Short mmCIF file of C-alpha atoms in Angstrom, two decimals:
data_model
loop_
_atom_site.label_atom_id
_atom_site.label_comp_id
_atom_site.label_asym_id
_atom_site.label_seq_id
_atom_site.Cartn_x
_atom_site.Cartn_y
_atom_site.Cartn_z
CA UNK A 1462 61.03 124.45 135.88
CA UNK A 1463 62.56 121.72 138.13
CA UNK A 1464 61.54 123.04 141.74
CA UNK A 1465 62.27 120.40 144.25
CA UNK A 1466 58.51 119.73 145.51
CA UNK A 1467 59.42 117.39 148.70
CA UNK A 1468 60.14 118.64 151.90
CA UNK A 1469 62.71 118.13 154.11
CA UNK A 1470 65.86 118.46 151.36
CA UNK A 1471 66.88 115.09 151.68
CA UNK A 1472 66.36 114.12 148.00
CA UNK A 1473 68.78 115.60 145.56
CA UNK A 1474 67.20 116.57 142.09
CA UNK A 1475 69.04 115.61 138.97
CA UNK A 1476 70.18 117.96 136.74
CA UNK A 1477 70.82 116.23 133.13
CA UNK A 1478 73.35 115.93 131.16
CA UNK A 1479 74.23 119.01 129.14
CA UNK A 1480 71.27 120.68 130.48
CA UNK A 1481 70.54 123.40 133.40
CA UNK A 1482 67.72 124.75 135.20
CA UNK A 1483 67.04 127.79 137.61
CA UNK A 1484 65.27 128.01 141.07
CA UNK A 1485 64.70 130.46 143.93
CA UNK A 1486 67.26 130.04 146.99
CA UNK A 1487 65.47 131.80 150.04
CA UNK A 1488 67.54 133.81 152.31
CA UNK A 1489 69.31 131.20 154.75
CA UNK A 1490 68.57 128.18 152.87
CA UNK A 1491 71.62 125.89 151.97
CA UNK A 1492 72.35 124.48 148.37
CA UNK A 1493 74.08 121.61 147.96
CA UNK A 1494 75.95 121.17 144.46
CA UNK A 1495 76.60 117.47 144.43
CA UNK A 1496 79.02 115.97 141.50
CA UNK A 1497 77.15 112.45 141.39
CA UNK A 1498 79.93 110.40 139.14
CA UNK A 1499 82.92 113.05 139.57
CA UNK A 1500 84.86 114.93 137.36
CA UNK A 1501 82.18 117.19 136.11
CA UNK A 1502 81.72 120.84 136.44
CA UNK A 1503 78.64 122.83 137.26
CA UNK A 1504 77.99 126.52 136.14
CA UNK A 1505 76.37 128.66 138.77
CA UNK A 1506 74.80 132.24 138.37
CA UNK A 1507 72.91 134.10 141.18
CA UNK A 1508 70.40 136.71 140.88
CA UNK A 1509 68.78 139.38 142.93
CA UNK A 1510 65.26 137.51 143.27
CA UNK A 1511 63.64 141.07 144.10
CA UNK A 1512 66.06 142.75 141.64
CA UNK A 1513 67.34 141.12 138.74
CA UNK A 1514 69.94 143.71 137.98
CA UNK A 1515 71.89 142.67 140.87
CA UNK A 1516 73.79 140.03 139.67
CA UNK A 1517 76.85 137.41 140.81
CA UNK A 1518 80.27 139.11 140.02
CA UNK A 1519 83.60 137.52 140.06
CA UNK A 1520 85.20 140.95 139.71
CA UNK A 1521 83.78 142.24 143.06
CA UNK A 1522 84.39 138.25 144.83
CA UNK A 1523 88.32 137.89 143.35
CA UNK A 1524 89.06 141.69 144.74
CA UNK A 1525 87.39 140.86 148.29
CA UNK A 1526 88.62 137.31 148.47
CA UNK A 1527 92.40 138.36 147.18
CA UNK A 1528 92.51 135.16 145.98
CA UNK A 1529 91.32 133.39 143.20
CA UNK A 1530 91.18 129.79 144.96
CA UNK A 1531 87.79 130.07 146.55
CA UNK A 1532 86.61 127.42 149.04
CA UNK A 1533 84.41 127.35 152.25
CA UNK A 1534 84.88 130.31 153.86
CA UNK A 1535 84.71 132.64 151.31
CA UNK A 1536 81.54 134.78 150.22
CA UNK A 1537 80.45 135.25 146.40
CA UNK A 1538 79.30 139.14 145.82
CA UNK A 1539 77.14 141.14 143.87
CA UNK A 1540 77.81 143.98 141.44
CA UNK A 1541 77.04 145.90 144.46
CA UNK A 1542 79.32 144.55 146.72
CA UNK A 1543 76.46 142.95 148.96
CA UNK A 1544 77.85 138.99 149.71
CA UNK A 1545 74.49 136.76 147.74
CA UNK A 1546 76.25 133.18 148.96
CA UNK A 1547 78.62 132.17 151.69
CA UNK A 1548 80.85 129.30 150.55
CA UNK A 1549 80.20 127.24 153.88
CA UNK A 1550 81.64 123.32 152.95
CA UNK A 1551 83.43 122.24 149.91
CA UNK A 1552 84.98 118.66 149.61
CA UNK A 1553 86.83 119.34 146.40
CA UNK A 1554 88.58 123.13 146.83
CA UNK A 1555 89.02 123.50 143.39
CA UNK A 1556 86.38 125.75 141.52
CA UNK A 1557 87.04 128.12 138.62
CA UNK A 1558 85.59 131.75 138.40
CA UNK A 1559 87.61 133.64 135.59
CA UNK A 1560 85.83 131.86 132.87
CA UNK A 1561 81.96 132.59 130.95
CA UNK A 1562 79.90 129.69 130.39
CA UNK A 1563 80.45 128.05 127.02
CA UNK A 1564 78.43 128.94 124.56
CA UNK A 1565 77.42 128.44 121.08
CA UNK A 1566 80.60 130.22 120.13
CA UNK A 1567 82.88 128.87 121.96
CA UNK A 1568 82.16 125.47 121.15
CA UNK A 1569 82.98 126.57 117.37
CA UNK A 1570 86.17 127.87 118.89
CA UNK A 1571 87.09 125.51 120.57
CA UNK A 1572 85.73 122.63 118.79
CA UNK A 1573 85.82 123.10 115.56
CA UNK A 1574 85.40 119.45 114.79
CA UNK A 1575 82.08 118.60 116.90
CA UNK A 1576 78.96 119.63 116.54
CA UNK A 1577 78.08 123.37 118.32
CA UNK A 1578 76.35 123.15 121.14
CA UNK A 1579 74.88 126.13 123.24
CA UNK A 1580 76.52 124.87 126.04
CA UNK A 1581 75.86 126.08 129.72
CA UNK A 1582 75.57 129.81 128.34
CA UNK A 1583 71.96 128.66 126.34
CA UNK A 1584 71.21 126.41 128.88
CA UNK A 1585 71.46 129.40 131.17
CA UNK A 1586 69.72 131.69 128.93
CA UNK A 1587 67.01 128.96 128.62
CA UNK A 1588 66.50 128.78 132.33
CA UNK A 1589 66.83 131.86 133.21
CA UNK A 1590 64.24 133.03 130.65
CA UNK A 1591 60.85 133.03 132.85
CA UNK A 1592 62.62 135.23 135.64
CA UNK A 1593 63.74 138.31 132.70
CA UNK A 1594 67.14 137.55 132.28
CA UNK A 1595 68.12 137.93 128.74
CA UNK A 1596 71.22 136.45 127.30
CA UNK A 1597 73.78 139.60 127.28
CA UNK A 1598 72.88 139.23 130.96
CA UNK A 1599 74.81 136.51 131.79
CA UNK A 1600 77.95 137.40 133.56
CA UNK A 1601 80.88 134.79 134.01
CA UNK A 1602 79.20 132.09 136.25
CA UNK A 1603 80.85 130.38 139.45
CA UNK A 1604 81.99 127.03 137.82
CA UNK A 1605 82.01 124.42 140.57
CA UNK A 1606 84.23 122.12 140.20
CA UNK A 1607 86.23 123.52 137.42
CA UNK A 1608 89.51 123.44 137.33
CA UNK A 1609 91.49 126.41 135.82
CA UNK A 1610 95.08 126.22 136.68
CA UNK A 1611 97.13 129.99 136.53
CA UNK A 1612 100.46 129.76 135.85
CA UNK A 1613 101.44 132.35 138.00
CA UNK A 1614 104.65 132.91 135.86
CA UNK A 1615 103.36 133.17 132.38
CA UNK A 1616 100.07 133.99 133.21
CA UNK A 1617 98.67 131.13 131.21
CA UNK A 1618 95.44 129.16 132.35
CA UNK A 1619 94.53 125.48 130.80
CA UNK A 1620 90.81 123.86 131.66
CA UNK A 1621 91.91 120.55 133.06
CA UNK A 1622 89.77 117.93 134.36
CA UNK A 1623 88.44 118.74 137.53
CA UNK A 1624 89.51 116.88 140.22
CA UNK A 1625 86.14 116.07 142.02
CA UNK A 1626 85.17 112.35 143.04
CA UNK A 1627 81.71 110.88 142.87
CA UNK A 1628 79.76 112.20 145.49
CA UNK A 1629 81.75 115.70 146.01
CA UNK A 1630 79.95 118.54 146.94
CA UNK A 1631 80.41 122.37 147.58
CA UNK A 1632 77.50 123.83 149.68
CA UNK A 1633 76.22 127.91 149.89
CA UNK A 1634 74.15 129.64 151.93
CA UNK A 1635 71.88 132.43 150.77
CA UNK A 1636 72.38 135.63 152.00
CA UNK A 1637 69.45 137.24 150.33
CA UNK A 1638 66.44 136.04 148.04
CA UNK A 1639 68.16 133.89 144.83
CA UNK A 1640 67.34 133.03 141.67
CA UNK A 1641 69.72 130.66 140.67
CA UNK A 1642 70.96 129.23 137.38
CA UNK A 1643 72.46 125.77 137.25
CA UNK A 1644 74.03 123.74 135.05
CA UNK A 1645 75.32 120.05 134.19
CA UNK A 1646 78.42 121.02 132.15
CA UNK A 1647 78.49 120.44 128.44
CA UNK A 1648 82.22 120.88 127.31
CA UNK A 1649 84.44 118.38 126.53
CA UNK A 1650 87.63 119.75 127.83
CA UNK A 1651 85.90 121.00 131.07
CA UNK A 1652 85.10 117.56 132.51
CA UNK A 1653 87.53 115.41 131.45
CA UNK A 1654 85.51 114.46 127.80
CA UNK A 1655 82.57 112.67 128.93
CA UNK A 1656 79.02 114.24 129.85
CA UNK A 1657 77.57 113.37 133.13
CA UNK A 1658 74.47 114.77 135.38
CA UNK A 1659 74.94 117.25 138.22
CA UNK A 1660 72.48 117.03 141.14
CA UNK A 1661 71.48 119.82 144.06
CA UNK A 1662 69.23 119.87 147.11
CA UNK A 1663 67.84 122.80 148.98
CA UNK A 1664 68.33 122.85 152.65
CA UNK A 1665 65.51 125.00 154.45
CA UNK A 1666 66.77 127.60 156.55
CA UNK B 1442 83.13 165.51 127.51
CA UNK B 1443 86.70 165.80 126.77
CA UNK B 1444 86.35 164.85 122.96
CA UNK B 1445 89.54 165.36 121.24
CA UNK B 1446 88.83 168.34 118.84
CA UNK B 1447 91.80 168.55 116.83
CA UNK B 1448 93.17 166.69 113.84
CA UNK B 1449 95.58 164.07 113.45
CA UNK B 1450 95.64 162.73 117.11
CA UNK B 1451 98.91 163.66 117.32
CA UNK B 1452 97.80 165.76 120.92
CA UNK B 1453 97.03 163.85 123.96
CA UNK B 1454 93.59 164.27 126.18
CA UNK B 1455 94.42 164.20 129.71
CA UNK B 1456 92.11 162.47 132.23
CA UNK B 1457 93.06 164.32 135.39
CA UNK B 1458 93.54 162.20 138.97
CA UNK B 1459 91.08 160.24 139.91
CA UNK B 1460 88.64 160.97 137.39
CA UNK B 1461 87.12 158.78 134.57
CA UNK B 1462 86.07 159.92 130.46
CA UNK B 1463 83.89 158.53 128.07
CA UNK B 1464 84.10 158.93 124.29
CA UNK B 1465 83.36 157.28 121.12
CA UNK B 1466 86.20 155.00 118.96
CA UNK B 1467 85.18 153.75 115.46
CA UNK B 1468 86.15 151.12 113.68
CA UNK B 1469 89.46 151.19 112.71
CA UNK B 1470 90.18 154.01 115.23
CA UNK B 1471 93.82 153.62 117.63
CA UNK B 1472 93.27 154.43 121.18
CA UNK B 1473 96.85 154.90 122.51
CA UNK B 1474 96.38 154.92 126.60
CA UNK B 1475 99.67 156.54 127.88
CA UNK B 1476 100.75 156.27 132.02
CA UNK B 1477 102.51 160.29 131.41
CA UNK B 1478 104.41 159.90 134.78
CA UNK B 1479 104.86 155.60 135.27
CA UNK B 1480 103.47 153.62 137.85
CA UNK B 1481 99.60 154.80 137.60
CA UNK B 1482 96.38 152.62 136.34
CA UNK B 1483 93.28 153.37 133.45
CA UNK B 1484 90.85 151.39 133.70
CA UNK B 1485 89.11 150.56 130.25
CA UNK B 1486 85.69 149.92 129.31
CA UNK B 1487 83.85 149.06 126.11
CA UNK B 1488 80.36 149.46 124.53
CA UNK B 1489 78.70 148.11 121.37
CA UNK B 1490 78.32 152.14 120.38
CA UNK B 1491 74.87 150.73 118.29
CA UNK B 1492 73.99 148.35 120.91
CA UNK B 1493 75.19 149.23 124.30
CA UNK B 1494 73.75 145.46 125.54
CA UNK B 1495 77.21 144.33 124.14
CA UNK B 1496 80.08 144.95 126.38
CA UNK B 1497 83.52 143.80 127.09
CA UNK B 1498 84.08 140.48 128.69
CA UNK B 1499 86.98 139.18 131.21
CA UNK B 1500 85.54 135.75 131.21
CA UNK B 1501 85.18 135.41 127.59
CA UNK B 1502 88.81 137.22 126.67
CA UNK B 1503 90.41 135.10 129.02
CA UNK B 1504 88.99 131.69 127.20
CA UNK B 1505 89.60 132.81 124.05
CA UNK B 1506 93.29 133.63 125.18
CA UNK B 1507 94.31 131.36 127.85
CA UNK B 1508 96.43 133.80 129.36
CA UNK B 1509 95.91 136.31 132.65
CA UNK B 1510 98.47 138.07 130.90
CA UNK B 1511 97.11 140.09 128.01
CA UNK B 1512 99.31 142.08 125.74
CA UNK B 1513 99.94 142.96 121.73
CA UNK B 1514 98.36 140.37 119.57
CA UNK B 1515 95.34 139.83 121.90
CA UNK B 1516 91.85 140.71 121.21
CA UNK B 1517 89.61 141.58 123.62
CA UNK B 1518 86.18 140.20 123.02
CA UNK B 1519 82.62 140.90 123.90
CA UNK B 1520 79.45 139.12 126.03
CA UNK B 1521 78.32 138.37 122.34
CA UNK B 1522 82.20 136.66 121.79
CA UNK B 1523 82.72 139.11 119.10
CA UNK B 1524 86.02 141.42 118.95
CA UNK B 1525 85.75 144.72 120.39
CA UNK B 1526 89.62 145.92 120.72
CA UNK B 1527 92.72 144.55 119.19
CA UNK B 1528 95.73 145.35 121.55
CA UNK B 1529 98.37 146.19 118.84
CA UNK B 1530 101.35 147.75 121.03
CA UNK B 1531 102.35 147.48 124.45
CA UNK B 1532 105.31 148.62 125.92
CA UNK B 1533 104.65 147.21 129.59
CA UNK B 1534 102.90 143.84 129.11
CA UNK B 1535 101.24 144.00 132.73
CA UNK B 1536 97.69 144.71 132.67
CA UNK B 1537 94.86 143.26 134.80
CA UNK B 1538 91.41 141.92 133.53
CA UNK B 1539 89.90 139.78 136.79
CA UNK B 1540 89.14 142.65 139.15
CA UNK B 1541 86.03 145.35 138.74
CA UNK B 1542 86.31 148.79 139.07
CA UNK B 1543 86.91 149.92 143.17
CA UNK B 1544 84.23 151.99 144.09
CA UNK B 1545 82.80 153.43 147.17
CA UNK B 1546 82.13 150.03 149.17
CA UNK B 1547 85.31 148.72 148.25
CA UNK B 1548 86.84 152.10 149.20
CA UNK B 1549 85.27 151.46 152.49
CA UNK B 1550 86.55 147.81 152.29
CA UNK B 1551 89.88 148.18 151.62
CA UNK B 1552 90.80 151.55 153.34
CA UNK B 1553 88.78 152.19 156.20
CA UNK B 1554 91.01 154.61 157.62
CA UNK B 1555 90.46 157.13 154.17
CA UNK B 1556 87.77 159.48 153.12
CA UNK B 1557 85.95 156.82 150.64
CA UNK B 1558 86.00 157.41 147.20
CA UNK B 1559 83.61 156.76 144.25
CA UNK B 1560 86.37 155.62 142.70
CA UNK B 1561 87.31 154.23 139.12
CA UNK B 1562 83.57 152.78 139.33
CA UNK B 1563 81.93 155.93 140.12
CA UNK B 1564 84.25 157.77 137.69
CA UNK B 1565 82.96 155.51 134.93
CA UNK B 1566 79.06 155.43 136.02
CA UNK B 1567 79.13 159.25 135.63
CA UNK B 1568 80.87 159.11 132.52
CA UNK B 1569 78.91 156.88 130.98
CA UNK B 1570 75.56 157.99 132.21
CA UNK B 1571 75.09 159.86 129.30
CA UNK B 1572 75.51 156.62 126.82
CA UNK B 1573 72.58 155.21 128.87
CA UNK B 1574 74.78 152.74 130.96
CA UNK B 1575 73.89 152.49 134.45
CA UNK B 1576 75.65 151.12 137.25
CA UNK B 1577 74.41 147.90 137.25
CA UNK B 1578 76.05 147.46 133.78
CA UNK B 1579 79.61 148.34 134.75
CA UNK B 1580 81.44 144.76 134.49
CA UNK B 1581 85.29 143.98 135.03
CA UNK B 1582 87.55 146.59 133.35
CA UNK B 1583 90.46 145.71 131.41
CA UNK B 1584 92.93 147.45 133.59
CA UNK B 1585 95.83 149.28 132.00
CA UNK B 1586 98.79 148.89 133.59
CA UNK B 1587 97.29 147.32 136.87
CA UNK B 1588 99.91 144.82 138.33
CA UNK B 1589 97.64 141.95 139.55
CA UNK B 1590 100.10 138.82 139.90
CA UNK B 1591 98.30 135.18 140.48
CA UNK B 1592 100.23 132.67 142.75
CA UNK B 1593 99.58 129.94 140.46
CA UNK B 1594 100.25 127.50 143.70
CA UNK B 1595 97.84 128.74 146.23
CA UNK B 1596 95.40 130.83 143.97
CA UNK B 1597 96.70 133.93 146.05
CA UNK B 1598 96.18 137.53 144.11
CA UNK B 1599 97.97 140.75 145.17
CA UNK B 1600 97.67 144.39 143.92
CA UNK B 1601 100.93 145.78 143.36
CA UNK B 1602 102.19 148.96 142.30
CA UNK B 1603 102.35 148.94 138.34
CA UNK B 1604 105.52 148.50 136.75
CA UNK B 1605 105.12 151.07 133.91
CA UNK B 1606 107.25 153.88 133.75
CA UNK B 1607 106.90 157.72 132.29
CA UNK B 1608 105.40 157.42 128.80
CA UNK B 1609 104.34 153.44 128.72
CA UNK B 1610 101.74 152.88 126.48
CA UNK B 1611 98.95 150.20 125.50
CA UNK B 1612 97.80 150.74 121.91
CA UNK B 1613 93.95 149.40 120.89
CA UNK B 1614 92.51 148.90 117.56
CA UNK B 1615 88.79 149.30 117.61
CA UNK B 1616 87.50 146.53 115.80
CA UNK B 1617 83.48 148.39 116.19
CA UNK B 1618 82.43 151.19 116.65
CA UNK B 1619 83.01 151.56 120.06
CA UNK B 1620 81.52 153.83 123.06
CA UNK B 1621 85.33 153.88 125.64
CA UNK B 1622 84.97 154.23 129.27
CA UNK B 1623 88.52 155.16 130.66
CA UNK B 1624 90.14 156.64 134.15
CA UNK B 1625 92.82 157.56 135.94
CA UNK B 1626 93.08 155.63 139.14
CA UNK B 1627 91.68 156.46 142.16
CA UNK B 1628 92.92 153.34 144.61
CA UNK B 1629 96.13 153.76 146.61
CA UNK B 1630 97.31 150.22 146.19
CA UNK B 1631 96.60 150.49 142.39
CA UNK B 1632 99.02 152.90 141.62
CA UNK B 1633 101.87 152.93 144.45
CA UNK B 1634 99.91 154.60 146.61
CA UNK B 1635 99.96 158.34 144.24
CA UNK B 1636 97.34 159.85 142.26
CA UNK B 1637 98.23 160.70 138.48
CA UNK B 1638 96.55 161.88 135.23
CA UNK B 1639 96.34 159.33 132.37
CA UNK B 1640 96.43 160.65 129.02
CA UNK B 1641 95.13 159.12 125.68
CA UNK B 1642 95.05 159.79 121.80
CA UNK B 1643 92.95 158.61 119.33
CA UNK B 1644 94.59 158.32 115.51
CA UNK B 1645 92.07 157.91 113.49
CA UNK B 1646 91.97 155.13 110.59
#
């Protein structure tokens, strides 16, 4: 498990391409999601740390936010209504919560031609392993920096490129103890075709 | 629990103001979920019935069918991206699947001035207590008849009143064998600001 093992926070660890790993966010420390080379997309899941059951839920964050455009400011929720991560910078404004993290499945779905992948779903599953969380556990992640255009008309969405630049961030702060799962996208259509790291840093409170 | 007893679902069960059912669907089964009087909301659960680890998913529905806006011809799929309800008939075409049930806290949230209410949440914990579903479990409902428009400009969402009138109806197709969770609204802002009975029939394969 990638813990960041230097003080300070300074030094942003690299999550790989098509990969993902999970730490422990204390209450009050920052994370930093940093898109290194732009135009990826990073899949984020929070957890209870002393109670795995309470989980991230877009659900209870769309119908407190009344929006679903979330940006600093905003606060992601629990399935118990109890705010896990305040939103407090974002230089990109665009992140997508509607969708699950692609999965084995979905690859076949939607890419019927290339070789499945268990995407950020069984990278998820992978990393979130060691701290009890079993697959059917996963809940629809946070996607920073995915963009998910609603045609408010039609209804229709499409996953476009996102529109991050190298060096774009979105920061939280913990507003309990975390376990967080984090990923370096793996989907073609999700960031733009090409497959590129993500990279974090924890701030101490 | 308000099983249907009689034969050839020709009767409806009525789920009485702000209350919540649960019952079991099998394969093949038609749920039809009648609004009796227009302008009221059910929201819709749905269990694995031999593995209650598998329930509905927004996020993965909404990938599979690229649309907010979910009506006949869409399938509503699972956490394990399998098919758990065909939507074969619907005479309204506005129905919401990004927003969790409102419980107590967002009772408290969203009408501070009422007595809170366990809501469609609470409605559906008791319900499906029995089933072994806790809490915890209870993801985002597929919400029949709940009028949920996206501005697809500035990400805004707003609960309106639902546009179904006397005798609307959304028709499933169970596509499993199915354990249903399903309520008649409890939220003022869900249903025009009146409580009403849903009713439902089951016509079996």
């Amino acid at each position: 498990m990638p813990v960041p093992l230097f003080g300070g926070g300074e030094v942003n660890v690299t999550i790989p391409e098509r990969s993902g790993t999970a730490f422990r966010l204390k209450t009050g420390d920052t994370l930093v999601v940093v898109d290194p080379r732009g135009c990826q997309v990073a899949d984020l899941l929070a957890f209870n740390a002393d109670d795995m059951d309470e989980v991230i839920s877009s659900g209870r964050t769309l119908d407190y936010a009344e929006t679903i455009r979330l940006t600093a400011g905003h606060k992601l929720y629990s399935n118990r209504s109890r705010v896990m991560l305040d939103i407090t910078d974002d230089t990109v404004g665009v992140h997508d919560f509607l969708l699950t993290p692609c999965s084995y499945d979905t690859f076949h779905h939607f890419y019927p031609d290339l070789p499945p992948h268990r995407g950020c779903f069984g990278n998820l599953a992978a990393a979130l392993e060691p701290y009890g969380v079993t697959p059917d556990r996963i809940p629809v992640a946070f996607n920073c920096f995915m963009n998910v255009p609603v045609d408010g008309t039609t209804g229709r969405l499409s996953v476009l490129p996102p529109i991050s630049k190298a060096g774009d961030t979105i920061t939280f702060r913990a507003a309990m103890d975390l376990v967080i799962g984090l990923t370096a996208c793996s989907a073609p259509a999700s960031n733009g075709g090409s497959f590129k790291p993500i990279e974090y840093r924890i701030e101490p409170a």
